[in-house]
mmCIF file of C-alpha atoms in Angstrom:
data_model
loop_
_atom_site.group_PDB
_atom_site.id
_atom_site.type_symbol
_atom_site.label_atom_id
_atom_site.label_comp_id
_atom_site.label_asym_id
_atom_site.label_seq_id
_atom_site.Cartn_x
_atom_site.Cartn_y
_atom_site.Cartn_z
ATOM 1 C CA MET J 1 -5.868 18.716 10.025
ATOM 2 C CA LYS J 2 -4.905 19.302 6.388
ATOM 3 C CA ALA J 3 -1.245 19.017 7.251
ATOM 4 C CA LEU J 4 -1.841 15.809 9.208
ATOM 5 C CA ALA J 5 -3.840 14.377 6.315
ATOM 6 C CA GLU J 6 -0.909 15.157 4.042
ATOM 7 C CA LEU J 7 1.506 13.665 6.569
ATOM 8 C CA VAL J 8 -0.220 10.286 6.523
ATOM 9 C CA ARG J 9 -1.169 10.583 2.841
ATOM 10 C CA ALA J 10 -4.766 9.988 3.913
ATOM 11 C CA PRO J 11 -6.305 9.181 0.499
ATOM 12 C CA ALA J 12 -3.741 6.411 -0.080
ATOM 13 C CA ALA J 13 -5.427 4.486 2.762
ATOM 14 C CA LEU J 14 -8.193 3.665 0.270
ATOM 15 C CA THR J 15 -5.802 1.025 -1.042
ATOM 16 C CA VAL J 16 -5.737 -0.720 2.360
ATOM 17 C CA PRO J 17 -9.247 -2.111 3.120
ATOM 18 C CA GLY J 18 -9.026 -4.436 0.142
ATOM 19 C CA ASP J 19 -6.162 -6.298 1.846
ATOM 20 C CA ALA J 20 -8.294 -7.440 4.753
ATOM 21 C CA VAL J 21 -11.291 -8.205 2.540
ATOM 22 C CA ALA J 22 -9.124 -10.180 0.074
ATOM 23 C CA GLY J 23 -7.694 -12.165 2.963
ATOM 24 C CA ALA J 24 -11.123 -12.863 4.438
ATOM 25 C CA ALA J 25 -12.522 -13.880 1.048
ATOM 26 C CA ALA J 26 -9.657 -16.242 0.328
ATOM 27 C CA ALA J 27 -9.934 -17.834 3.769
ATOM 28 C CA GLY J 28 -13.692 -18.191 3.535
ATOM 29 C CA TRP J 29 -14.337 -15.982 6.582
ATOM 30 C CA PRO J 30 -17.806 -14.451 6.744
ATOM 31 C CA PHE J 31 -17.817 -10.704 6.229
ATOM 32 C CA GLY J 32 -19.009 -8.717 9.221
ATOM 33 C CA ARG J 33 -17.797 -6.669 12.143
ATOM 34 C CA ARG J 34 -14.567 -8.644 12.484
ATOM 35 C CA THR J 35 -13.472 -7.952 8.930
ATOM 36 C CA LEU J 36 -14.515 -4.306 9.237
ATOM 37 C CA ALA J 37 -12.522 -3.937 12.453
ATOM 38 C CA LEU J 38 -9.455 -5.615 10.977
ATOM 39 C CA THR J 39 -9.718 -3.212 8.070
ATOM 40 C CA GLY J 40 -9.609 -0.364 10.577
ATOM 41 C CA ALA J 41 -6.529 -1.902 12.197
ATOM 42 C CA SER J 42 -4.819 -2.094 8.814
ATOM 43 C CA VAL J 43 -5.580 1.541 8.045
ATOM 44 C CA CYS J 44 -4.154 2.641 11.391
ATOM 45 C CA LEU J 45 -0.922 0.731 10.798
ATOM 46 C CA TYR J 46 -0.706 2.073 7.255
ATOM 47 C CA TRP J 47 -1.107 5.656 8.379
ATOM 48 C CA ALA J 48 1.407 5.045 11.155
ATOM 49 C CA GLY J 49 3.918 3.931 8.551
ATOM 50 C CA MET J 50 3.306 7.036 6.465
ATOM 51 C CA ALA J 51 3.818 9.382 9.434
ATOM 52 C CA LEU J 52 6.870 7.450 10.528
ATOM 53 C CA ASN J 53 8.261 7.648 6.992
ATOM 54 C CA ASP J 54 8.153 11.446 7.068
ATOM 55 C CA PHE J 55 9.674 11.543 10.536
ATOM 56 C CA ALA J 56 12.568 9.281 9.485
ATOM 57 C CA ASP J 57 13.111 11.200 6.199
ATOM 58 C CA ARG J 58 12.754 14.713 7.580
ATOM 59 C CA ASP J 59 16.348 15.742 6.796
ATOM 60 C CA LEU J 60 16.251 14.266 3.306
ATOM 61 C CA ASP J 61 12.841 15.850 2.619
ATOM 62 C CA ALA J 62 14.248 19.219 3.645
ATOM 63 C CA VAL J 63 16.413 18.975 0.502
ATOM 64 C CA GLU J 64 14.298 16.958 -1.940
ATOM 65 C CA ARG J 65 10.734 17.750 -0.856
ATOM 66 C CA PRO J 66 10.717 20.909 1.239
ATOM 67 C CA GLU J 67 6.949 21.240 0.735
ATOM 68 C CA ARG J 68 6.263 18.157 2.905
ATOM 69 C CA PRO J 69 4.599 18.853 6.278
ATOM 70 C CA ILE J 70 7.689 18.489 8.491
ATOM 71 C CA PRO J 71 10.320 20.463 6.528
ATOM 72 C CA SER J 72 7.751 23.145 5.711
ATOM 73 C CA GLY J 73 7.152 23.635 9.450
ATOM 74 C CA ARG J 74 3.453 22.712 9.375
ATOM 75 C CA VAL J 75 3.988 19.597 11.514
ATOM 76 C CA ARG J 76 6.635 19.232 14.217
ATOM 77 C CA PRO J 77 8.822 16.087 14.098
ATOM 78 C CA GLU J 78 7.674 15.190 17.624
ATOM 79 C CA THR J 79 4.060 15.396 16.500
ATOM 80 C CA ALA J 80 4.711 13.063 13.566
ATOM 81 C CA LEU J 81 6.384 10.541 15.825
ATOM 82 C CA GLY J 82 3.532 10.792 18.307
ATOM 83 C CA VAL J 83 0.967 10.266 15.551
ATOM 84 C CA ALA J 84 2.863 7.177 14.322
ATOM 85 C CA THR J 85 3.081 5.755 17.838
ATOM 86 C CA GLY J 86 -0.564 6.401 18.620
ATOM 87 C CA LEU J 87 -1.760 4.907 15.343
ATOM 88 C CA THR J 88 0.401 1.813 15.871
ATOM 89 C CA ALA J 89 -1.027 1.312 19.340
ATOM 90 C CA GLY J 90 -4.546 1.870 18.016
ATOM 91 C CA GLY J 91 -4.037 -0.621 15.184
ATOM 92 C CA LEU J 92 -2.762 -3.321 17.514
ATOM 93 C CA GLY J 93 -5.561 -2.657 19.983
ATOM 94 C CA ILE J 94 -8.234 -2.916 17.297
ATOM 95 C CA ALA J 95 -6.693 -6.130 15.957
ATOM 96 C CA ALA J 96 -6.652 -7.667 19.450
ATOM 97 C CA ALA J 97 -10.255 -6.686 20.108
ATOM 98 C CA ALA J 98 -11.467 -8.009 16.767
ATOM 99 C CA GLY J 99 -9.448 -11.157 16.316
ATOM 100 C CA GLY J 100 -7.770 -11.938 19.614
ATOM 101 C CA ARG J 101 -4.473 -13.781 19.750
ATOM 102 C CA ARG J 102 -4.809 -15.097 16.212
ATOM 103 C CA ALA J 103 -4.949 -11.554 14.828
ATOM 104 C CA LEU J 104 -2.169 -10.322 17.098
ATOM 105 C CA ARG J 105 0.135 -13.052 15.787
ATOM 106 C CA ILE J 106 -0.042 -11.246 12.458
ATOM 107 C CA ALA J 107 -0.570 -7.649 13.586
ATOM 108 C CA VAL J 108 2.509 -7.496 15.827
ATOM 109 C CA PRO J 109 4.944 -8.662 13.115
ATOM 110 C CA LEU J 110 3.181 -6.333 10.683
ATOM 111 C CA ALA J 111 3.707 -3.329 12.976
ATOM 112 C CA ALA J 112 7.329 -4.365 13.551
ATOM 113 C CA THR J 113 7.862 -4.642 9.813
ATOM 114 C CA VAL J 114 6.492 -1.105 9.268
ATOM 115 C CA TRP J 115 8.808 0.384 11.906
ATOM 116 C CA ALA J 116 11.818 -1.595 10.701
ATOM 117 C CA TYR J 117 11.235 -0.448 7.136
ATOM 118 C CA ASP J 118 11.028 3.240 7.971
ATOM 119 C CA PHE J 119 13.899 3.363 10.478
ATOM 120 C CA ALA J 120 16.395 0.797 9.205
ATOM 121 C CA LEU J 121 15.627 -1.072 5.977
ATOM 122 C CA LYS J 122 14.042 1.370 3.548
ATOM 123 C CA ASN J 123 17.281 2.440 1.874
ATOM 124 C CA THR J 124 18.889 -0.982 1.886
ATOM 125 C CA VAL J 125 18.623 -3.887 -0.529
ATOM 126 C CA LEU J 126 15.976 -5.306 1.800
ATOM 127 C CA GLY J 127 13.681 -2.286 1.478
ATOM 128 C CA PRO J 128 11.330 -3.501 -1.276
ATOM 129 C CA ALA J 129 11.136 -6.989 0.246
ATOM 130 C CA THR J 130 10.244 -5.497 3.629
ATOM 131 C CA MET J 131 7.472 -3.392 2.148
ATOM 132 C CA ALA J 132 6.205 -6.429 0.264
ATOM 133 C CA ALA J 133 6.237 -8.428 3.493
ATOM 134 C CA ALA J 134 4.111 -5.755 5.174
ATOM 135 C CA ARG J 135 1.440 -5.943 2.499
ATOM 136 C CA THR J 136 1.549 -9.758 2.500
ATOM 137 C CA LEU J 137 1.011 -9.760 6.276
ATOM 138 C CA ASP J 138 -1.809 -7.252 5.904
ATOM 139 C CA VAL J 139 -3.738 -9.656 3.665
ATOM 140 C CA LEU J 140 -3.075 -12.497 6.083
ATOM 141 C CA LEU J 141 -4.320 -10.300 8.925
ATOM 142 C CA GLY J 142 -7.715 -10.159 7.239
ATOM 143 C CA ALA J 143 -7.632 -13.945 6.924
ATOM 144 C CA GLY J 144 -6.743 -14.535 10.567
ATOM 145 C CA GLY J 145 -3.463 -16.040 9.437
ATOM 146 C CA ARG J 146 -5.135 -18.869 7.523
ATOM 147 C CA ARG J 147 -2.930 -20.481 4.847
ATOM 148 C CA ALA J 148 -5.731 -20.476 2.299
ATOM 149 C CA ALA J 149 -5.128 -16.736 1.843
ATOM 150 C CA LEU J 150 -1.417 -17.134 1.114
ATOM 151 C CA PRO J 151 -1.705 -17.069 -2.724
ATOM 152 C CA ALA J 152 -3.705 -13.831 -2.601
ATOM 153 C CA ALA J 153 -1.281 -12.387 -0.062
ATOM 154 C CA LEU J 154 1.698 -13.267 -2.260
ATOM 155 C CA ALA J 155 0.077 -11.651 -5.286
ATOM 156 C CA VAL J 156 -0.369 -8.388 -3.381
ATOM 157 C CA GLY J 157 3.139 -8.693 -1.986
ATOM 158 C CA ALA J 158 4.691 -9.209 -5.414
ATOM 159 C CA HIS J 159 2.903 -6.158 -6.788
ATOM 160 C CA THR J 160 4.114 -4.153 -3.784
ATOM 161 C CA TYR J 161 7.686 -5.309 -4.309
ATOM 162 C CA ALA J 162 7.683 -4.116 -7.921
ATOM 163 C CA VAL J 163 6.116 -0.709 -7.137
ATOM 164 C CA THR J 164 8.430 -0.111 -4.181
ATOM 165 C CA THR J 165 11.491 -0.898 -6.295
ATOM 166 C CA LEU J 166 10.312 1.561 -8.937
ATOM 167 C CA SER J 167 9.616 4.231 -6.312
ATOM 168 C CA ARG J 168 13.306 4.485 -5.490
ATOM 169 C CA SER J 169 13.770 6.349 -8.761
ATOM 170 C CA GLU J 170 10.883 8.800 -8.483
ATOM 171 C CA VAL J 171 13.180 11.736 -7.591
ATOM 172 C CA ASP J 172 16.026 11.265 -10.080
ATOM 173 C CA GLY J 173 14.482 9.113 -12.799
ATOM 174 C CA ALA J 174 15.670 5.703 -13.956
ATOM 175 C CA LYS J 175 16.992 3.693 -16.871
ATOM 176 C CA PRO J 176 14.272 2.138 -19.046
ATOM 177 C CA VAL J 177 15.110 -1.350 -17.779
ATOM 178 C CA LEU J 178 13.620 -0.590 -14.342
ATOM 179 C CA PRO J 179 10.086 0.379 -15.436
ATOM 180 C CA ALA J 180 10.288 -2.422 -18.004
ATOM 181 C CA ALA J 181 10.951 -4.936 -15.239
ATOM 182 C CA THR J 182 8.090 -3.436 -13.230
ATOM 183 C CA LEU J 183 5.781 -3.771 -16.222
ATOM 184 C CA ALA J 184 6.764 -7.429 -16.564
ATOM 185 C CA ALA J 185 6.024 -7.958 -12.895
ATOM 186 C CA THR J 186 2.564 -6.408 -13.319
ATOM 187 C CA ALA J 187 1.866 -8.767 -16.204
ATOM 188 C CA GLY J 188 3.060 -11.714 -14.113
ATOM 189 C CA VAL J 189 0.860 -10.781 -11.161
ATOM 190 C CA GLY J 190 -2.131 -10.374 -13.467
ATOM 191 C CA VAL J 191 -1.578 -13.835 -14.960
ATOM 192 C CA PHE J 192 -1.039 -15.407 -11.539
ATOM 193 C CA ALA J 193 -4.203 -13.828 -10.134
ATOM 194 C CA GLY J 194 -6.371 -14.223 -13.229
ATOM 195 C CA ARG J 195 -8.014 -17.615 -12.841
ATOM 196 C CA GLY J 196 -11.491 -16.419 -12.004
ATOM 197 C CA GLY J 197 -14.718 -15.630 -13.814
ATOM 198 C CA LEU J 198 -15.848 -12.656 -15.863
ATOM 199 C CA LEU J 199 -15.924 -10.112 -13.027
ATOM 200 C CA SER J 200 -12.497 -11.127 -11.770
ATOM 201 C CA SER J 201 -11.077 -10.911 -15.296
ATOM 202 C CA ALA J 202 -12.572 -7.448 -15.814
ATOM 203 C CA LEU J 203 -11.153 -6.132 -12.539
ATOM 204 C CA LEU J 204 -7.720 -7.623 -13.159
ATOM 205 C CA GLY J 205 -7.866 -6.225 -16.699
ATOM 206 C CA THR J 206 -8.439 -2.783 -15.159
ATOM 207 C CA TYR J 207 -5.427 -3.390 -12.954
ATOM 208 C CA ALA J 208 -3.264 -4.354 -15.909
ATOM 209 C CA VAL J 209 -4.338 -1.451 -18.134
ATOM 210 C CA THR J 210 -4.121 1.335 -15.575
ATOM 211 C CA THR J 211 -0.987 0.151 -13.779
ATOM 212 C CA GLY J 212 0.758 -1.257 -16.830
ATOM 213 C CA GLY J 213 -0.129 1.710 -19.005
ATOM 214 C CA ALA J 214 1.627 4.165 -16.707
ATOM 215 C CA GLN J 215 4.607 1.813 -16.463
ATOM 216 C CA TYR J 216 4.799 1.564 -20.265
ATOM 217 C CA ASP J 217 4.898 5.353 -20.475
ATOM 218 C CA ALA J 218 7.775 5.284 -17.991
ATOM 219 C CA VAL J 219 9.628 2.770 -20.194
ATOM 220 C CA ARG J 220 9.369 5.190 -23.114
ATOM 221 C CA ASP J 221 10.399 8.176 -20.974
ATOM 222 C CA PRO J 222 11.925 7.161 -17.613
ATOM 223 C CA ALA J 223 12.267 10.746 -16.312
ATOM 224 C CA ALA J 224 11.280 11.451 -12.729
ATOM 225 C CA PRO J 225 7.746 12.798 -13.481
ATOM 226 C CA LYS J 226 6.817 9.679 -15.450
ATOM 227 C CA ILE J 227 8.301 7.430 -12.783
ATOM 228 C CA ARG J 228 6.253 9.225 -10.118
ATOM 229 C CA ARG J 229 3.124 8.829 -12.206
ATOM 230 C CA ALA J 230 3.842 5.102 -12.626
ATOM 231 C CA VAL J 231 4.399 4.714 -8.899
ATOM 232 C CA GLY J 232 1.149 6.495 -8.138
ATOM 233 C CA ALA J 233 -0.681 4.305 -10.642
ATOM 234 C CA GLY J 234 0.863 1.263 -8.995
ATOM 235 C CA ILE J 235 -0.319 2.332 -5.564
ATOM 236 C CA HIS J 236 -3.857 2.941 -6.795
ATOM 237 C CA GLY J 237 -3.692 -0.210 -8.903
ATOM 238 C CA MET J 238 -3.663 -2.181 -5.692
ATOM 239 C CA ILE J 239 -7.452 -1.665 -5.520
ATOM 240 C CA PRO J 240 -8.535 -3.439 -8.756
ATOM 241 C CA LEU J 241 -5.972 -6.142 -7.993
ATOM 242 C CA GLN J 242 -7.534 -6.733 -4.565
ATOM 243 C CA ALA J 243 -11.016 -6.583 -6.037
ATOM 244 C CA GLY J 244 -10.059 -9.125 -8.705
ATOM 245 C CA LEU J 245 -8.712 -11.495 -6.057
ATOM 246 C CA ILE J 246 -11.892 -11.081 -4.006
ATOM 247 C CA ALA J 247 -14.077 -11.778 -7.022
ATOM 248 C CA ARG J 248 -11.988 -14.843 -7.810
ATOM 249 C CA ALA J 249 -12.900 -16.162 -4.336
ATOM 250 C CA GLY J 250 -16.597 -15.798 -5.235
ATOM 251 C CA ALA J 251 -17.379 -12.728 -3.113
ATOM 252 C CA TRP J 252 -18.622 -10.527 -5.954
ATOM 253 C CA ARG J 253 -20.491 -8.038 -3.762
ATOM 254 C CA ALA J 254 -17.392 -7.392 -1.670
ATOM 255 C CA ALA J 255 -15.328 -7.163 -4.833
ATOM 256 C CA LEU J 256 -17.565 -4.445 -6.250
ATOM 257 C CA ALA J 257 -17.518 -2.589 -2.920
ATOM 258 C CA VAL J 258 -13.706 -2.560 -2.901
ATOM 259 C CA ALA J 259 -13.526 -1.623 -6.592
ATOM 260 C CA ALA J 260 -15.775 1.391 -5.933
ATOM 261 C CA ALA J 261 -12.876 3.026 -4.071
ATOM 262 C CA PHE J 262 -10.671 3.024 -7.187
ATOM 263 C CA PRO J 263 -11.975 6.159 -8.967
ATOM 264 C CA LEU J 264 -12.191 7.997 -5.649
ATOM 265 C CA ALA J 265 -8.598 7.129 -4.800
ATOM 266 C CA ARG J 266 -7.385 8.341 -8.183
ATOM 267 C CA ALA J 267 -9.319 11.595 -7.878
ATOM 268 C CA LEU J 268 -8.050 12.299 -4.371
ATOM 269 C CA GLY J 269 -4.528 11.349 -5.455
ATOM 270 C CA ARG J 270 -4.476 14.435 -7.639
ATOM 271 C CA LYS J 271 -4.865 16.562 -4.515
ATOM 272 C CA VAL J 272 -2.655 14.622 -2.067
ATOM 273 C CA SER J 273 0.199 12.629 -3.568
ATOM 274 C CA PRO J 274 0.185 8.938 -2.533
ATOM 275 C CA THR J 275 3.931 8.579 -3.138
#
């Protein structure tokens, strides 16, 4: 079980529920079993993507990250592929049961985007955009595809694009211009999202300080360890960003509930890398 948890980077899934809640809040959907179920569907698809990522990268990981579950021999490649397939089916099934055809219209393209990213697009120029599209669709899944959630979805997608672009240099390091561009993107997302009240401003400030602080350190020293730290901070920074967007929509209780996962995700990230 420990190896499987590492395979799917289980703690990183704490960054996922906020997508569905942010979508529901922006669309004005009442929170309840439907939103909770769609959150579960999102987590399944997220974990599927993580398992599929390790399956697709097993030869590369044997050289660059031999400690990962597949190259270390703790998880067989066939098992990883089976986990990814089962989680994808489970995510689609949950989405269908919770939201019917409306949810499936988003969940099916979301699942297809995840598989296309891991198998075909990750190492191409379209990689970051594909990952951003997946997160954008995840927010829209929580909104039942309603257009009112599009600004929130685009904010999450833009953040994802920046972090994914930076993550390409977490093995070999980068030139300072890359983390500098990522830092500028973080500032832009914060400004775009920051039109709410006091709680929203506080949560988005947390996003800017924690995510931007690690990126600033990477600008000063763009070696691989600092890049990895900035990427990890960007992944976890998704939570206060989501919470800020939820608070901006007026759902302050849901915003606080999502924000409560932030310190837990950071603590668990020290035990199981989210990158």
